[in-house]
XYZ file of C-alpha atoms in Angstrom:
349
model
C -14.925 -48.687 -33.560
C -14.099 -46.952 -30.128
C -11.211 -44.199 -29.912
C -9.715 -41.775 -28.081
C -10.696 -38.743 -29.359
C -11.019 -34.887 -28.991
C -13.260 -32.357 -30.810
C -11.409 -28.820 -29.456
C -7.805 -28.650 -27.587
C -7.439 -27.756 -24.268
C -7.551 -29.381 -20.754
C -8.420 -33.096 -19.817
C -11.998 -32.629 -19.745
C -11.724 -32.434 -23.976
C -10.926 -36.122 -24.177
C -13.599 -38.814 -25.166
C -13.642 -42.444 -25.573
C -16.546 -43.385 -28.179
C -17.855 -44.436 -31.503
C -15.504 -43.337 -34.062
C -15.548 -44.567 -38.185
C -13.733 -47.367 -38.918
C -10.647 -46.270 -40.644
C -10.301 -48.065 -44.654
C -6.251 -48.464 -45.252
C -4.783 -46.970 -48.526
C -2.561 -48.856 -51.265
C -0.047 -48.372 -48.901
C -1.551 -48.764 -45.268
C -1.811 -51.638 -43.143
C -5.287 -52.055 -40.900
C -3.952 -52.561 -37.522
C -5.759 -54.382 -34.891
C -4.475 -52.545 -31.922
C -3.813 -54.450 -28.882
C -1.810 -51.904 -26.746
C -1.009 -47.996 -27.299
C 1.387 -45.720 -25.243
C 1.391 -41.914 -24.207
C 3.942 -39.653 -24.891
C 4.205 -35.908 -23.312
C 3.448 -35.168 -27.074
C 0.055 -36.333 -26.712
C -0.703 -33.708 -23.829
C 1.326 -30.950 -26.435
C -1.376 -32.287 -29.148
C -4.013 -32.129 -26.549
C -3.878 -28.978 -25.642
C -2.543 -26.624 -28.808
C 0.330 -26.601 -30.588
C 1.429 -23.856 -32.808
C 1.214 -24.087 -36.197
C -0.310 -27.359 -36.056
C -3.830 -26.921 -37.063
C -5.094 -30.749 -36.731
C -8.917 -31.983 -38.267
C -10.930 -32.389 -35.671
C -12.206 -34.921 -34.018
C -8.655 -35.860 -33.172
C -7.588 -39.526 -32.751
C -4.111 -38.474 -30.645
C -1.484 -41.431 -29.846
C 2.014 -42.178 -31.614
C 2.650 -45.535 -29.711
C 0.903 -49.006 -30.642
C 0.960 -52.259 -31.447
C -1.207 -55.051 -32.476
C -2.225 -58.000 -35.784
C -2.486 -57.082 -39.235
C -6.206 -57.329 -40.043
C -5.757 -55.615 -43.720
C -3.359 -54.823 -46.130
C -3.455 -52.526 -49.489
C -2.946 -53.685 -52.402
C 1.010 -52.087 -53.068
C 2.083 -53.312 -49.746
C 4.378 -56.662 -49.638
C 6.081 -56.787 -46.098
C 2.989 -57.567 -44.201
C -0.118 -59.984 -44.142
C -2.939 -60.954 -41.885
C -1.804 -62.252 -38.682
C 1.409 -60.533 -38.925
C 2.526 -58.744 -35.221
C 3.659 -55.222 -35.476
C 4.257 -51.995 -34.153
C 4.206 -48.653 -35.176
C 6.790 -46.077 -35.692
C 5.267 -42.654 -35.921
C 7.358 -40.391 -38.272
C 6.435 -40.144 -41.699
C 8.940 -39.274 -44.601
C 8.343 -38.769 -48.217
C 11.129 -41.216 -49.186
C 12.371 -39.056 -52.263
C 13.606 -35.924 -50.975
C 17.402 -34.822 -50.798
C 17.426 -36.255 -46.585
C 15.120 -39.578 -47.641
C 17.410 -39.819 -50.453
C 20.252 -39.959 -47.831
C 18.866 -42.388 -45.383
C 18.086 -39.173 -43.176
C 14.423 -39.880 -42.474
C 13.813 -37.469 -39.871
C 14.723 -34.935 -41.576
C 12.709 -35.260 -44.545
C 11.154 -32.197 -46.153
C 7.655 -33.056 -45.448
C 8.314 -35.445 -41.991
C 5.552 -35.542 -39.510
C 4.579 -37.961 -36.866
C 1.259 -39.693 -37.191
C -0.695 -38.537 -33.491
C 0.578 -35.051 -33.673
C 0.513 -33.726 -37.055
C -2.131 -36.760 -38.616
C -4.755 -38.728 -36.994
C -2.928 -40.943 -34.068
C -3.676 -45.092 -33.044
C -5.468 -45.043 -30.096
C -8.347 -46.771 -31.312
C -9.792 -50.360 -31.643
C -8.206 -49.810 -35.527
C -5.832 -47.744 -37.026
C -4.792 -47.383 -40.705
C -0.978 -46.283 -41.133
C 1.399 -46.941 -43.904
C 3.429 -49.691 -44.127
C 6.662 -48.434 -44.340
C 5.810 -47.056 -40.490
C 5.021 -50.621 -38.641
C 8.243 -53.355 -37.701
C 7.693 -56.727 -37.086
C 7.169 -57.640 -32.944
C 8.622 -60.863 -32.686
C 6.260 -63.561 -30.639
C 7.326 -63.635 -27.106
C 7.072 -60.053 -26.992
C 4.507 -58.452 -24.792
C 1.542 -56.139 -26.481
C 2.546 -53.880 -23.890
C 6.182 -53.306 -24.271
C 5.803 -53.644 -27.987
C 3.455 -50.592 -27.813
C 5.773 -48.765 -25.132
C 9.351 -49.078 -26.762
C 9.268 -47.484 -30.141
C 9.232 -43.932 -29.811
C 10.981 -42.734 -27.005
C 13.714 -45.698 -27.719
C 14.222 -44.502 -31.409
C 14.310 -41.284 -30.125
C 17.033 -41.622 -27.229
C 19.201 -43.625 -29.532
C 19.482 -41.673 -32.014
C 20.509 -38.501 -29.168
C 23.291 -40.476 -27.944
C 24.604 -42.995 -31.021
C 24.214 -41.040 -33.753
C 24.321 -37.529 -33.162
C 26.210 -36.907 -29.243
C 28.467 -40.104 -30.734
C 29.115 -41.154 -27.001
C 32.206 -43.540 -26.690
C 33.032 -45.857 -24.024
C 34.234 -43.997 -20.848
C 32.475 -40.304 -21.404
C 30.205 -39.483 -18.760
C 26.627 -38.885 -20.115
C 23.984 -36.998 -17.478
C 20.399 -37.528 -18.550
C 17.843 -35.454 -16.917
C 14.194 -36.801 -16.101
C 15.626 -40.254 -16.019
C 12.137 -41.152 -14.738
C 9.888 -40.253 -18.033
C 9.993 -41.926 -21.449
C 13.206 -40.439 -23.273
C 14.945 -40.336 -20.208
C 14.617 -43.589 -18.737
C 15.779 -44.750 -22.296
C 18.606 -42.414 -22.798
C 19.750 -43.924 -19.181
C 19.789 -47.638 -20.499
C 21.551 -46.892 -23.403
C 23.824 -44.566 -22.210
C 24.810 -47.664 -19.671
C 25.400 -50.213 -22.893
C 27.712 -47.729 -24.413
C 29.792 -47.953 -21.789
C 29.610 -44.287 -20.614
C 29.506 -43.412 -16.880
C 25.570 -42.214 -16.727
C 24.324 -39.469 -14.395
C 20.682 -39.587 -14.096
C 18.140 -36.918 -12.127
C 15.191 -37.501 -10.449
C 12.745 -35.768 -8.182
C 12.547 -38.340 -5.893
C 14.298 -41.467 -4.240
C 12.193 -43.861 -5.435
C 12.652 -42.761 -9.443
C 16.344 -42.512 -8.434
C 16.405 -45.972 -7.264
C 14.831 -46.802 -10.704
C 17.532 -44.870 -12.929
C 20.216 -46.917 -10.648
C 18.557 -50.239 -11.019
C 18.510 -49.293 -15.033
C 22.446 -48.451 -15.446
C 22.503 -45.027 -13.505
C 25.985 -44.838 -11.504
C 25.194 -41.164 -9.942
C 21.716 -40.390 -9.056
C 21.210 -36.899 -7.968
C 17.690 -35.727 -6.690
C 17.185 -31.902 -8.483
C 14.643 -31.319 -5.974
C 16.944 -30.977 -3.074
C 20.064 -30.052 -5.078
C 21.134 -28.010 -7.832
C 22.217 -30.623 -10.418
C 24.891 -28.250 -11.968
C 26.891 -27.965 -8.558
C 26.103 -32.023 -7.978
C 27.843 -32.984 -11.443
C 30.740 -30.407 -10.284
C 31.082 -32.097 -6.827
C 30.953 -35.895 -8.757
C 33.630 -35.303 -11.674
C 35.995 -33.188 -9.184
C 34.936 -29.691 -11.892
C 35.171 -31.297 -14.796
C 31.755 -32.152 -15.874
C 30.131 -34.629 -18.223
C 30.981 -35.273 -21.761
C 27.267 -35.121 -22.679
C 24.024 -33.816 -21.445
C 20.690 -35.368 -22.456
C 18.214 -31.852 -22.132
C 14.625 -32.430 -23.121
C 12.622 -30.392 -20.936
C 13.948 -27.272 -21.840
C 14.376 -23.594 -20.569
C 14.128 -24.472 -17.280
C 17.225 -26.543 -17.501
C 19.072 -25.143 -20.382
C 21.846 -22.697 -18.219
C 22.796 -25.693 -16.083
C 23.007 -28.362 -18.616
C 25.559 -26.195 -20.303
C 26.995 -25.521 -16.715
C 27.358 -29.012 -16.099
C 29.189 -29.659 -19.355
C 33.268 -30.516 -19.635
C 34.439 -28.425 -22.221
C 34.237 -29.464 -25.692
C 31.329 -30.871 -24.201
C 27.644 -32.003 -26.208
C 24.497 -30.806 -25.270
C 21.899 -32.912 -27.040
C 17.972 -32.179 -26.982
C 15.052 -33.542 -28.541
C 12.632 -31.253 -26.853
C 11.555 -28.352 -24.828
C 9.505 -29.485 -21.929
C 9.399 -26.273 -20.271
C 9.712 -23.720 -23.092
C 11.857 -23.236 -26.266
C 13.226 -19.824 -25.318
C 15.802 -20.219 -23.226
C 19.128 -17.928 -22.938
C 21.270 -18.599 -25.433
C 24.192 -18.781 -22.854
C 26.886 -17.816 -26.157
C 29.643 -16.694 -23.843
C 30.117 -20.148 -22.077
C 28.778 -21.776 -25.383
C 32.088 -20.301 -27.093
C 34.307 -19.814 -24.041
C 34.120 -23.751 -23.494
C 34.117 -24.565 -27.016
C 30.847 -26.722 -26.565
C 28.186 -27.887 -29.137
C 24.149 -27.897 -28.728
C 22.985 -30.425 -30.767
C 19.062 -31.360 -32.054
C 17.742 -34.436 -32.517
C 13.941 -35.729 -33.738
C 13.183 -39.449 -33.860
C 15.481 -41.494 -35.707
C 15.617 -42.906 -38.942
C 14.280 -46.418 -40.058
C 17.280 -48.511 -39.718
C 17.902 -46.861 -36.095
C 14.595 -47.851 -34.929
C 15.216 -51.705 -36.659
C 18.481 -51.294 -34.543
C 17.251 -49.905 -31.090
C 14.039 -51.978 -31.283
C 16.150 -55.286 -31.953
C 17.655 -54.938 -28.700
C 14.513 -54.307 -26.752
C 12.751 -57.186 -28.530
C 15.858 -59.497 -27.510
C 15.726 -57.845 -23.865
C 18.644 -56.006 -23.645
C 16.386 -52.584 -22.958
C 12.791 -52.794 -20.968
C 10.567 -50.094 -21.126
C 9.507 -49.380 -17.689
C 5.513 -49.282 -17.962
C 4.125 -47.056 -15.007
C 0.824 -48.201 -15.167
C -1.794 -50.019 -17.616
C -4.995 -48.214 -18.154
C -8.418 -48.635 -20.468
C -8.368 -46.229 -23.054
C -11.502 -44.958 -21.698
C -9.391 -43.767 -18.403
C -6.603 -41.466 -21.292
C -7.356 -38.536 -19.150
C -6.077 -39.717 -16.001
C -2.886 -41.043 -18.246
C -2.254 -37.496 -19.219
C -2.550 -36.355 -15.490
C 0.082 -38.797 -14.726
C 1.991 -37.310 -17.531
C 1.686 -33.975 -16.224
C 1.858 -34.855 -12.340
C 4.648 -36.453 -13.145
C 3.221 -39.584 -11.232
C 5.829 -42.668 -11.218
C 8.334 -43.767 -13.530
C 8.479 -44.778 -17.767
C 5.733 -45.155 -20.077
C 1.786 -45.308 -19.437
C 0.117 -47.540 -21.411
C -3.259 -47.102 -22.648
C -5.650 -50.462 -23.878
C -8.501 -50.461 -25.242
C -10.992 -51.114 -23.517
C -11.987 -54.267 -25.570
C -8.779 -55.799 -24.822
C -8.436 -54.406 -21.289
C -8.035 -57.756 -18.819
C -6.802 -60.022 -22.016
C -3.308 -58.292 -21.293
């Protein structure tokens, strides 16, 4: 078959679309026909290095996909040939204390297939059953292959772990990438009154035309003072943070107190000030969150298959073209998800 693919990490020139083996599914797998991946910033993180991760090489990146059952092994029951699916790319043993729980995500030995295992964008890919969900027909390849991951991941920030009722004013930075432009849609159906950022007007005119009620452009102003000026000093209930030490002292800045600071990443470094004194003085709470767990992505992904949340797709690409999908990654070039094909299917779309 023909993958993405990369024999060493480092900059965009590492990244090859060619003959790869044909992957053979386990008891457990399902052989995926892929019709559509997606790129996450994770994939430029894999890409390039990450500590502590040391991957086999060649390296099949990609967490996002979807596509027809071609094969299944011989223990799994939920799938058959012809059957549409999509993947959802953290692994859990399923018998620790957390699995045991219904905690998935924060299983023992979790790890997300593209960044710790061999990724799915490729002709084929082989993953286990437990990680695909049924796309219902109607559905496009591309938004099928767009939604799961940063969906699962912003829904489980804001419903399960920030708890956001009706009312509380949520501020989501990088509305324009994949968490954020998620995290700014559901925000909206919770009922919350949603702050979004942006760099410039146009991705602010997306985040309003997704739910947004305050746009606020951080390249002009500081986004701390803005959320001061908009709430009259309160600030928000709950700040969506996944980019990191760069933004860390004014999300807690811009926080009410007893206010939530929720992250699910560190864009721009994992080091950032701790910030204890207004941490304590304000009585507020940082809070982590990876992924979601599997009846959170049935949940999230129900109401993207029935159209209550779109992922916005940015641009469609061949998966021989992945590098220039990472530059627009790292540029920071439009709004939502990129979505890589391959380059079989590329026109069929």
């Amino acid at each position: 078959m023909q993958a993405v693919q990369f024999t060493d990490h480092g900059d965009r020139d590492v990244i090859e679309y060619g003959d790869f083996p044909d992957p053979t599914p386990d008891r457990d797998e399902v052989l995926v026909d892929v019709k559509a991946g997606a790129l996450n910033h994770l994939d430029v993180w894999t890409r390039k290095g990450l500590p502590g991760v040391d991957l086999e090489l060649p390296h099949v990146p990609g967490s996002d996909a979807a596509g027809v059952v071609l094969e299944v092994g011989e223990d799994v029951t939920r799938f058959e040939p012809g059957d549409r699916v999509a993947l959802s790319a953290g692994v859990s043993c399923g018998h620790c204390e957390f699995c045991r729980h219904g905690e998935h995500s924060l299983c023992e030995n979790y790890h997300i297939i593209g960044e710790h295992v061999r990724g799915v964008h490729g002709e084929m890919a082989a993953v286990p059953a437990a990680n695909l969900v049924s796309v219902p027909q109607g559905v496009s390849w591309n938004v099928a292959a767009a939604a799961p991951l940063v969906f699962q991941t912003a829904w489980r920030m804001l419903v399960t772990r920030a708890d956001v009722d009706p009312g509380e004013k949520v501020l989501v930075l990088g509305a324009s990438g994949g968490v954020g432009h998620a995290a700014v849609q559901i925000a909206d159906y919770l009922g919350a009154t949603v702050f979004a950022t942006g760099s410039t007007d146009e991705k602010l005119d997306h985040a309003r035309e997704l739910g947004a009620d305050h746009a606020i452009n951080y390249a002009e102003d500081d986004f701390a003072d803005r959320v001061y000026d908009l709430t009259d000093g309160r600030g928000v209930d709950v700040v969506v943070d996944h980019v990191g030490e760069q933004t860390y002292p004014d999300s807690l800045k811009s926080l009410a107190k007893g206010g939530r600071l929720v992250t699910c990443g560190a864009t721009t470094g994992p080091n950032p000030n701790a910030g204890l004194n207004r941490i304590f003085w304000n009585q507020l709470s940082v809070i982590g969150s990876t992924m979601a767990t599997r009846g959170e992505v049935d949940d999230v992904l129900e109401l993207v298959w029935d159209g209550e949340f779109e992922p916005a797709i940015r641009e469609v690409l061949p998966m021989s073209e992945t590098a220039r999908a990472h530059e627009l990654l790292e540029e920071r070039e439009g709004f939502g998800k990129v979505v890589v094909v391959p380059d079989s299917e590329y026109g069929r779309q």
